[in-house]
Every structure is written in C-alpha cells, then in structure tokens.
Amino acid sequence: MTRDVVRALERALGRERVIASAEELIAFEYDATIERGQPQAVVFPDSTEQVSAAVKVAHRYDVPVIPRGAGTGLSGGAVAAVGGVVVALTRMKRVLEVDAVNRLAVVEPGVVNLDLSRAVSPFGLYYAPDPSSQRACTIGGNVAENAGGPHCLALGTTTNHVLGCELVLADGTIAQIGGRSRDVAGYDLTGAFVGSEGTLAIATTITVRLSRLPESTRTLLAIFDTVDDASNAVSSIIASGFVPAALEMMDRNIIRAVEPMLHCGYPLDAEAVLLIEVDGLEESTAEQAEAVAAICRANAARELRLAVEEADRALLWSGRKASISALGHLFPNYYVLDGVVPRTRLPAVLRQTYEIAERYGFAVANVFHAGDGNLHPNLLFDEREPGVTARVLEAGAEIMRACVAAGGSITGEHGVGLEKRDFLSWIFGEDDLRAMAGLKAAFGAGEQYNPCKAFPTHHGCGEVTQAQVQRAAAAVGADLYV
Amino acid sequence: MSDAVATRPVDAFVAAVRAGAAGARILGAGLASFAVDGRAPSVAVFAGSIDDVQACLREAHRRRLAVIPWGAGSHMALGNEPAAYDVALVCTGLQRLVDYQPADMTVTVEAGLPLAELQAMLATERQFVPLDPPGRDVATIGGALAANAQGSLRHTAGTARDWLIGLTVVQADGTLVRSGGRVVKNVAGYDMSKLYIGSLATLGVIVEVTFKLAPRPAASTTLALACDSPHGAAMLLFAARDAGLAVEAAEMLAPAAAAEICGAARWSALVRAAGGASAVGRSVRELRENAAGMQADVREVDAATAWPAWRRRFAGRPVMLGLSVLPSRVADAAEALDGTIENATISCTVSAGVVRAACDATDDAAARAAIAAAREVARQHDGATIVGAAPAAVKRDADVFGPTRNDFPIMRRLKHELDPQRILAPGRFVGRL
Ligand SMILES: Cc1cc2nc3c(=O)[nH]c(=O)nc-3n(C[C@H](O)[C@H](O)[C@H](O)COP(=O)(O)OP(=O)(O)OC[C@H]3O[C@@H](n4cnc5c(N)ncnc54)[C@H](O)[C@@H]3O)c2cc1C
C-alpha cells in the first residue's frame, strides 16, 4: 500500500519531489512541539497543479494529507498523527506580485514571514502580523494558525490581513476564496479558512494586505519590582482607552535567560519588564509615550527607558525576540503554553499561573502579548526526571483551566492542533462543535484530511497525544521543546 | 373550507409557538410592513428572548416554513427575491446588555439592540464600535451584521469582521451555537462568526454578539476639499494615506453628491481627521497644504450635518449599487459611472475600492439601465457589482450578487450543512441559495 502511494506520487510529481525513506522522513516527524508522527511520504510541490496532483493521489488511496510549512507550529498541526502524505510547501516561496498603490501582495504559501516584509520595504510597506518566529515561519502556516505577534495589538492578527487564497481542496479541486478586496459576494470563506489549522484545504497562493511603515516609533522599557505592578500597569493602559502598537511583558526568568546573552538592558534584579511601543505621526508618539510612562509610574515602575533611535529600539526588542529560544540556558527543556484572558484578569491569572507551577514543582518563565491578554507561560523542566512529562502536561492543563475560568480561551495564536483537542469542550458544547464539523464537511475535507487535529479526540486517533507525547519526551532533544 | 385552513402548517406553527414561546407576540394580519420584495409573510413572530427565537425556528423547521429574520428593517432591500416566505421573525425584542467591561474594551449584547443605542451607551466611557452604516439610526446590531452594512469608517476601521470577537446564533432547527468568545485574541475552534457576517441570515439568526471596542478619538475636524476631477480628489486622499495622516473617514463625492452633502457641486473629498489634538492639527494642516497645491478649495464643514447627510443619501433609496474595484481604479470607475447613470448620488471609499451609487429610478426600465451601466463600468475596471436595492421585478432577472465563482460549491454545501431544509431566507443569498 505505502509503496503504491509513493510510486503514484513519484509518477505525478517526479521522483525528485518525493521522499519516503526512513532516514529522510525523520526531519518531518515533528514540529516545534513534543508531538511526533511518521508520515509515509513527504512531497515538495512547486506549483498549485502539483499540490493538486499530490492531494489527488492521497485521496485516491484514502491516506491522510498533512499540509506543512516551516514546522515551527506550537500545537502539532503539521505532525502526521496517524501517518499519511505530508505536503511540504517550502519550495513554493515566490512573492508573485507586489501592488504598492493598492497595498497588497500575492504570495506563495512557503514565503517566510520576514522575507515578505523585506520584499515590500522598498515601498515603505510591511506585512503587519509578526510572530516571534517570523524569521522561519511561512505565510501559509500563519494563515493556517491565524498567527499573531507583538504588533498585532493595534493592527490585528493574520485574519485581519488576508484578503483571499487559492486553495487545493481535499479531492484535489482548485478553488479561489476571497479576492483582492473585502467586498467579494458570498460567505466569508476566507475568514473561516484563516485559523483552520490545515484541516480544510491547502492554500497555494495568498493575497495579503500590506501596511505602511510608521513615520515615528518610540519604544519604552518599564521596569518593575513586582509582577503584580507590571500587570496592573498593563490593565491600566488598556483601561485608559489607548491601544499601543505593542505591549509585551517578560518576567524574571526570561530576563535571567536573555540578559546575560544579549545585554539588552533588562535589569537582572527586576521581577518584570514591559516593552511598550507607540507609533504613528511624530506629534502623537511623543504625547503617547509620555502618557504611557505616566501610567507605568503610577503603577510603581521603578525605572523607565525610552528608545527612539532604530538601533536602541532594536536592542530593547532583541531580548523579547530571543526570549523563548534563550530559555535553553536556564533549563534543559521548556513547554510553551498559550492561553488568553480578559485584560482586567491578567494580574489574577498570572498569580495563579505561578502558584500552579510552584505546586507542581516547576519554575515558570512568562513572556507574552500582555496587551491582548495572551499569556505564554513556559514551564521549565528536565526531561531526564522520571514521569516529568506527564506532570508538565497536567500543570499545563491546569493553567489552561484557570484561563477558561477567568472568561478566556485555551489558545490565542498557537492553535488547538493535537495538543488541546480535549480542552475544546471546556469552551464549546457539542452543538457548537457540530456546526464547525459542518464547515469541514462543506470544504469536502473528510476524516483523512489532517486527521486528529483541532477537534476533540475521535475514533481512530485513540491516545495519539498521550502516548506520543510520552514517547517523544524520551526521544527528542531539548531544542524541540520550543 | 375552514377545515382546510385549520390544518395549514402555518396555523399549526402559530399554535405551537403560542404554546412553546411564552414571551413571543404573534401577528397574523396587517403584515404589509414585513413584506420583502413585495411579498408579505403569513405571520410575524416578535421574539422577546433568545428562547423565543429558538422555539420559533424549531417549530418552523419541523414544518418546513420559510423564515426571514427582521431587525429594524433598514437593510431589507439587500438580497435576491425570497424563494418562499412564511414567517417574519422579528428580533427587536432582544435588547439585553449581557456584559460590558469598559476596562477590557469588550461588550456583549443581544442582537436586537439598535446599534445607535449601543454607541450611546459606550460613549459614556469614551468608547465605540467603529461601525457607522448608512441609514436612519434604527438599524439593529444583528441586522447591520447580517447585511455587513458599512459606512465611512470603512476607510480606517475595516468592516464588522474586524471587530466581532464572539457570536451566538440560532440555527435553522432552533439549536443555539456559539463561536469565538469574549477575549480579543482567540483561535480555539473554527472562526465561524465570519460566516454569518453578510450572510443575510441564511445560515442562522444572530442573537448575541461580542465586540472589541475602540477608544473614541479626542479631537475631530471635517474638511471638504473641492477639486476639478475625481483624479485630483483621489490623489489628495492617496497622499493623506501615504503620509499616514490621522484620517478616520475619507469619501470621494461626485459633484451631485457633493452639492447635496457638503456644498460645492464639484468632485470633492470629504475627510474627517480624528485622533489626538496634535495629530489632528498636523493632519488638517497638511491636507490644506496639499489641497492648495492642487488649486482645490478647502472648507471646514460641520461634521454633525455632513456625515448624517451622507448616511441618509445612501439608505433607503430605490436603487443602490455597490462597486468594488482596486483603489487605483476608483477615480476612473467613479467618473465613468457619473457619466452613465442619471441623477445618481455617488460616493467612494477610495482606500477600500468601494464605489457607491444610489438613485431614485422612476421605473423598472431606469433601474435596469442603472444596473447594466454599473455592471459594465465594473467589468471595464476589473471589479464587481452588488445591487443593494432594486425593484423586485428587476431583481427577478438578475442575481443581485452577480455571477458565482468556483468557490460556490463550498457555499452551497455550507448552506446544506447548516440549513438542510432551506428554511432560512431561502433564495435570498448569492446564487439564490
Ligand atoms: C520560537 C517560536 C516563536 C513563536 N512565536 C509565535 C508568535 O509570536 N505568534 C504566533 O502566532 N505563533 C508563534 N509561533 C508558532 C508558529 O511559528 C506559528 O504557528 C506559525 O504560523 C507556523 O508556521 P509554519 O510555517 O511553521 O507552519 P507549520 O508548523 O509547518 O504548520 C502549522 C499548521 O499550518 C498548516 N499549514 C501549513 N502550511 C499550510 C498551507 N499552505 N495551507 C494550509 N495549511 C497549512 C499545517 O498543516 C499545520 O496545521 C512561534 C513558534 C516558535 C518556534
């Protein structure tokens, strides 16, 4: 069976676009989580037609199809949970069109997020959603996860910036959804497709909105002696009715991980820092920076540093951008969580997070999109400790529950994927999930289409996550616990 | 005879709703005001609660009665002729404020509340939902969402999809389903809420919504820049956009519209600078300088008259047309349209590629001519046209949404999945779904 599928794929795409040997497949068994799963084959199409041809083969042999971008996903979305054909889109990385006047670009899905912004910067434009993984992750992966980033606070996440896509559906049919404007007649299929985690179709071209680089940008580092003060400052800034361009928080463990390496100026004895950015017209950024500084002072900020020059701002940001990867300097392994709470509940839920981690005996490092209420607690651990993975997952689940109890959600940007399927029922009832299944059916994406993702565990997926997670914990290296 | 009447499904429906939906009022006569495209329903149900909406749909579904949900009725002109219409389900009784947390900048309300009332409440906290659809200030939130109605804020704030973070709908069979939530960032589950925006209630009845909110700008100034050509006006607007000026709304008006709304019968840019006082000051200064450089006349106009006048001119007109073209083609398209449709009021949100035309066509032939002209202009400018209002007889000949595309099979299956009996506003949507 596997051999037939591989042969058919080779016939359809050419041998050079298919890999199927055990050694070569290893690199495609995981993403940036601790999930693992071996596909039967990985294909590397160059065009929409080739994607369609590959999907048709999988459809004919009734084997799973798993779309894949750069594999930086943090919920196991690109992992072949129960085998199948991985469609890797990394070779489709052309920027097909930049229309500066109309502020849009048409790109292939494998274009790396930062490369797109670089490609349009000569026009004074950029692509706004900026996940911290933007040097590696692809626009296709961003669309699938509805990726966010530090600058999504004011400008919105991926969904606010995608106008349309060309899709290859589960049976290999090609369809266009959306267009070059928002005013396309019909149901907003683009809106429903963004964030569908590779479970509805494969995007083979994507039309995005571009934004204008601001005239003036000011970055403020606010330093606090307690996490409570910092999170109260966040709540006060939002409550003041002003939405900064970015509002990020890092706590002591993050500071200890990044500062010795990067010397970005975060004091090692601080309990928390806020990185706050305002942008726009020169006149307003000066005013806004002052207003934000005043709020921080009122919330007991012990020190404020303002960066205006590009190099100074970049230094302040460097610590934020390297936060997660720097955690390896503190502990062999770390596990990234992604929860959301209403912004007034940040102080309370952060306190709970520390309390839960401590109860389980873990250190926790928090670096997150505070302005959106989007938490990323990282649980630090050493996989060599027996039974530790199960405890990490338990502690993680408890933190997620705390987010839900505060009126929040189990994921703000990383997706449900393999990891959080069974948490969905905390926020959605059966009827809600049935309606979502209706959308999947409308796209013609059956059981074999990226199976075991995004919906509560169903027949056939069994214990994929649990068993997988535990085996993986023993098998994978520290750098995979991103 | 009376026996035959008594067994009509509608009568059985009325009896069942009476029994099952305590808060609902039922109207069996005088239903002309609930006519859609000239067709009146057999009964109108006024829901007093979400439970009533559920009961009404459950009973209608059981009997395969066609239901068209109503808000205030200000956007009922949009849509194809209904294929069937038995029950008007009036949702204006759903007005509960469910949750408002000013410090979180989110609000959850029932969908029958007029948008204007919500805005008035939010204004006390200096917040708002950046949606300002044309029309008298009666449109309900649910109606405005189902019609995806949008006004001058489209220029900066996008559309409802950019502000809606959670949605509760009642499905055709009466089931209540939720998507999204009350937090501003959330990717749990498919983002189903997007599907109902602009769906004309063909997938479900919107009963409760959660918006994220924006702060009200501290200062605002409205200018009218009168130019010699649409290209001049568009150029001023592009310059303002590219300079990043604090412009909240920017409409380009054709001469007739400008005369009605802000004075001079010339191609004009009606611009509202808004934000912090110093940003507004600088923006107004640069707008004036740029205009002077192009020999355009600049006048400050009274925002409290100009913008409501603009909204009124694009609501309730017998023929309304919405063209979508790329922003760079707007000036050409508007000029072409101005030359071909008689007595049209034309306004364009240039940055979004939106060209609106409204007219009071005196008969069906004039309406047909206007639609044909708009479609031809759109075709020449690689755009598309949606007919927002037209006489029923005219709609019968042509799908108001224009031709379907290769994603239509997905839409048809979606309709089938969520409303298999086709009882929700049947025939009204794209491809007469
Ligand atoms: C260090 C680090 C920092 C991160 N920071 C952020 C952050 O700030 N914000 C954030 O949102 N995320 C962040 N992430 C998560 C991750 O980078 C994003 O989810 C990203 O969008 C994934 O892109 P990818 O190309 O790696 O996709 P993959 O991991 O390869 O795939 C992700 C999902 O997308 C699907 N998919 C991929 N391409 C397509 C396509 N063309 N069509 C349909 N489906 C497709 C896959 O099936 C899978 O379900 C971070 C990850 C790391 C490792």
Short mmCIF file of N, CA and C in Angstrom, two decimals, chain A residues 221-228 230-231 248-260 266-275 319-320 323-324 327 330 349-351 353-355 357 362-370 375-380:
data_model
loop_
_atom_site.label_atom_id
_atom_site.label_comp_id
_atom_site.label_asym_id
_atom_site.label_seq_id
_atom_site.Cartn_x
_atom_site.Cartn_y
_atom_site.Cartn_z
N LEU A 221 10.89 50.89 27.77
CA LEU A 221 11.09 49.75 28.67
C LEU A 221 10.71 50.22 30.06
N ALA A 222 9.72 49.56 30.65
CA ALA A 222 9.30 49.91 32.01
C ALA A 222 9.70 48.77 32.93
N ILE A 223 10.38 49.12 34.01
CA ILE A 223 10.98 48.10 34.88
C ILE A 223 10.23 48.08 36.21
N PHE A 224 9.87 46.88 36.65
CA PHE A 224 9.03 46.74 37.85
C PHE A 224 9.66 45.80 38.88
N ASP A 225 9.35 46.07 40.15
CA ASP A 225 9.84 45.21 41.23
C ASP A 225 8.89 44.07 41.56
N THR A 226 7.66 44.15 41.07
CA THR A 226 6.75 43.01 41.25
C THR A 226 5.99 42.77 39.95
N VAL A 227 5.63 41.49 39.74
CA VAL A 227 4.84 41.13 38.56
C VAL A 227 3.46 41.78 38.65
N ASP A 228 2.93 41.84 39.86
CA ASP A 228 1.62 42.46 40.06
C ASP A 228 1.60 43.90 39.55
N ALA A 230 3.51 45.24 37.34
CA ALA A 230 3.60 45.26 35.87
C ALA A 230 2.26 44.91 35.25
N SER A 231 1.61 43.88 35.77
CA SER A 231 0.34 43.50 35.12
C SER A 231 -0.75 44.50 35.43
N GLU A 248 4.19 44.22 25.58
CA GLU A 248 4.69 42.89 25.90
C GLU A 248 5.24 42.83 27.31
N MET A 249 5.11 41.68 27.94
CA MET A 249 5.69 41.53 29.28
C MET A 249 6.69 40.37 29.32
N MET A 250 7.76 40.57 30.11
CA MET A 250 8.70 39.48 30.37
C MET A 250 8.95 39.45 31.86
N ASP A 251 9.00 38.25 32.43
CA ASP A 251 9.23 38.19 33.87
C ASP A 251 10.68 37.82 34.18
N ARG A 252 10.96 37.63 35.47
CA ARG A 252 12.34 37.48 35.94
C ARG A 252 13.10 36.34 35.25
N ASN A 253 12.43 35.19 35.09
CA ASN A 253 13.13 34.07 34.48
C ASN A 253 13.51 34.34 33.04
N ILE A 254 12.67 35.07 32.33
CA ILE A 254 13.01 35.42 30.95
C ILE A 254 14.20 36.38 30.98
N ILE A 255 14.14 37.38 31.86
CA ILE A 255 15.23 38.35 31.95
C ILE A 255 16.55 37.61 32.24
N ARG A 256 16.49 36.67 33.16
CA ARG A 256 17.71 35.92 33.51
C ARG A 256 18.21 35.08 32.34
N ALA A 257 17.31 34.66 31.47
CA ALA A 257 17.74 33.85 30.32
C ALA A 257 18.36 34.72 29.23
N VAL A 258 17.78 35.89 28.97
CA VAL A 258 18.24 36.66 27.80
C VAL A 258 19.34 37.68 28.11
N GLU A 259 19.27 38.30 29.29
CA GLU A 259 20.17 39.43 29.54
C GLU A 259 21.66 39.06 29.50
N PRO A 260 22.06 37.97 30.14
CA PRO A 260 23.49 37.65 30.11
C PRO A 260 23.98 37.39 28.69
N TYR A 266 17.94 44.72 30.28
CA TYR A 266 16.90 44.38 31.24
C TYR A 266 17.60 44.10 32.58
N PRO A 267 17.26 44.82 33.67
CA PRO A 267 17.97 44.63 34.94
C PRO A 267 17.73 43.23 35.51
N LEU A 268 18.80 42.58 35.92
CA LEU A 268 18.69 41.20 36.40
C LEU A 268 17.93 41.09 37.71
N ASP A 269 17.83 42.19 38.43
CA ASP A 269 17.11 42.10 39.71
C ASP A 269 15.65 42.55 39.59
N ALA A 270 15.19 42.82 38.38
CA ALA A 270 13.78 43.21 38.21
C ALA A 270 12.90 41.97 38.22
N GLU A 271 11.67 42.13 38.68
CA GLU A 271 10.75 41.00 38.65
C GLU A 271 10.02 40.93 37.30
N ALA A 272 9.85 42.08 36.67
CA ALA A 272 9.17 42.08 35.37
C ALA A 272 9.52 43.35 34.61
N VAL A 273 9.53 43.24 33.29
CA VAL A 273 9.64 44.44 32.46
C VAL A 273 8.51 44.44 31.45
N LEU A 274 8.10 45.64 31.07
CA LEU A 274 7.14 45.80 29.97
C LEU A 274 7.87 46.46 28.82
N LEU A 275 7.59 45.97 27.62
CA LEU A 275 8.12 46.60 26.42
C LEU A 275 6.91 47.20 25.72
N GLY A 319 15.88 41.19 23.10
CA GLY A 319 15.63 40.27 24.21
C GLY A 319 14.26 39.62 24.09
N ARG A 320 13.27 40.40 23.69
CA ARG A 320 11.93 39.86 23.53
C ARG A 320 11.91 38.80 22.44
N SER A 323 13.54 35.52 23.48
CA SER A 323 13.14 35.01 24.79
C SER A 323 13.02 33.50 24.85
N ILE A 324 12.22 32.96 23.93
CA ILE A 324 11.88 31.55 24.07
C ILE A 324 13.11 30.68 23.80
N LEU A 327 15.59 30.29 26.65
CA LEU A 327 15.23 29.53 27.85
C LEU A 327 16.08 28.29 28.03
N LEU A 330 18.53 28.20 30.79
CA LEU A 330 18.11 28.04 32.17
C LEU A 330 17.85 26.58 32.53
N VAL A 349 -4.75 36.01 37.02
CA VAL A 349 -4.40 34.74 36.37
C VAL A 349 -2.89 34.52 36.37
N LEU A 350 -2.12 35.59 36.28
CA LEU A 350 -0.67 35.43 36.37
C LEU A 350 -0.29 34.87 37.74
N ARG A 351 -0.92 35.42 38.78
CA ARG A 351 -0.64 34.91 40.13
C ARG A 351 -0.96 33.43 40.20
N THR A 353 -0.97 31.31 37.79
CA THR A 353 0.00 30.56 36.99
C THR A 353 1.24 30.23 37.81
N TYR A 354 1.76 31.23 38.51
CA TYR A 354 2.93 30.97 39.35
C TYR A 354 2.61 29.95 40.44
N GLU A 355 1.42 30.10 40.98
CA GLU A 355 1.01 29.22 42.08
C GLU A 355 0.91 27.77 41.58
N ALA A 357 2.37 26.39 38.90
CA ALA A 357 3.70 25.88 38.54
C ALA A 357 4.45 25.47 39.81
N PHE A 362 7.58 23.22 39.32
CA PHE A 362 8.25 23.73 38.12
C PHE A 362 8.55 25.22 38.26
N ALA A 363 9.69 25.63 37.70
CA ALA A 363 9.90 27.06 37.50
C ALA A 363 9.10 27.43 36.25
N VAL A 364 8.63 28.68 36.20
CA VAL A 364 7.88 29.12 35.03
C VAL A 364 8.45 30.45 34.56
N ALA A 365 8.52 30.62 33.26
CA ALA A 365 9.00 31.87 32.69
C ALA A 365 7.90 32.43 31.80
N ASN A 366 7.53 33.68 32.04
CA ASN A 366 6.43 34.28 31.28
C ASN A 366 6.93 35.35 30.32
N VAL A 367 6.61 35.19 29.06
CA VAL A 367 6.91 36.21 28.07
C VAL A 367 5.69 36.26 27.18
N PHE A 368 5.03 37.41 27.10
CA PHE A 368 3.75 37.34 26.39
C PHE A 368 3.21 38.67 25.91
N HIS A 369 2.14 38.52 25.08
CA HIS A 369 1.46 39.65 24.46
C HIS A 369 0.47 40.19 25.49
N ALA A 370 0.98 40.97 26.44
CA ALA A 370 0.18 41.37 27.59
C ALA A 370 -1.03 42.22 27.17
N LEU A 375 -1.41 35.05 27.23
CA LEU A 375 -0.32 34.55 28.08
C LEU A 375 0.51 33.46 27.40
N HIS A 376 1.81 33.47 27.62
CA HIS A 376 2.66 32.35 27.23
C HIS A 376 3.53 31.92 28.41
N PRO A 377 2.97 31.19 29.37
CA PRO A 377 3.82 30.66 30.43
C PRO A 377 4.66 29.50 29.86
N ASN A 378 5.95 29.50 30.16
CA ASN A 378 6.82 28.40 29.74
C ASN A 378 7.20 27.62 30.98
N LEU A 379 6.84 26.36 31.01
CA LEU A 379 7.19 25.52 32.15
C LEU A 379 8.59 24.95 31.90
N LEU A 380 9.47 25.14 32.88
CA LEU A 380 10.86 24.71 32.71
C LEU A 380 11.05 23.37 33.42
#
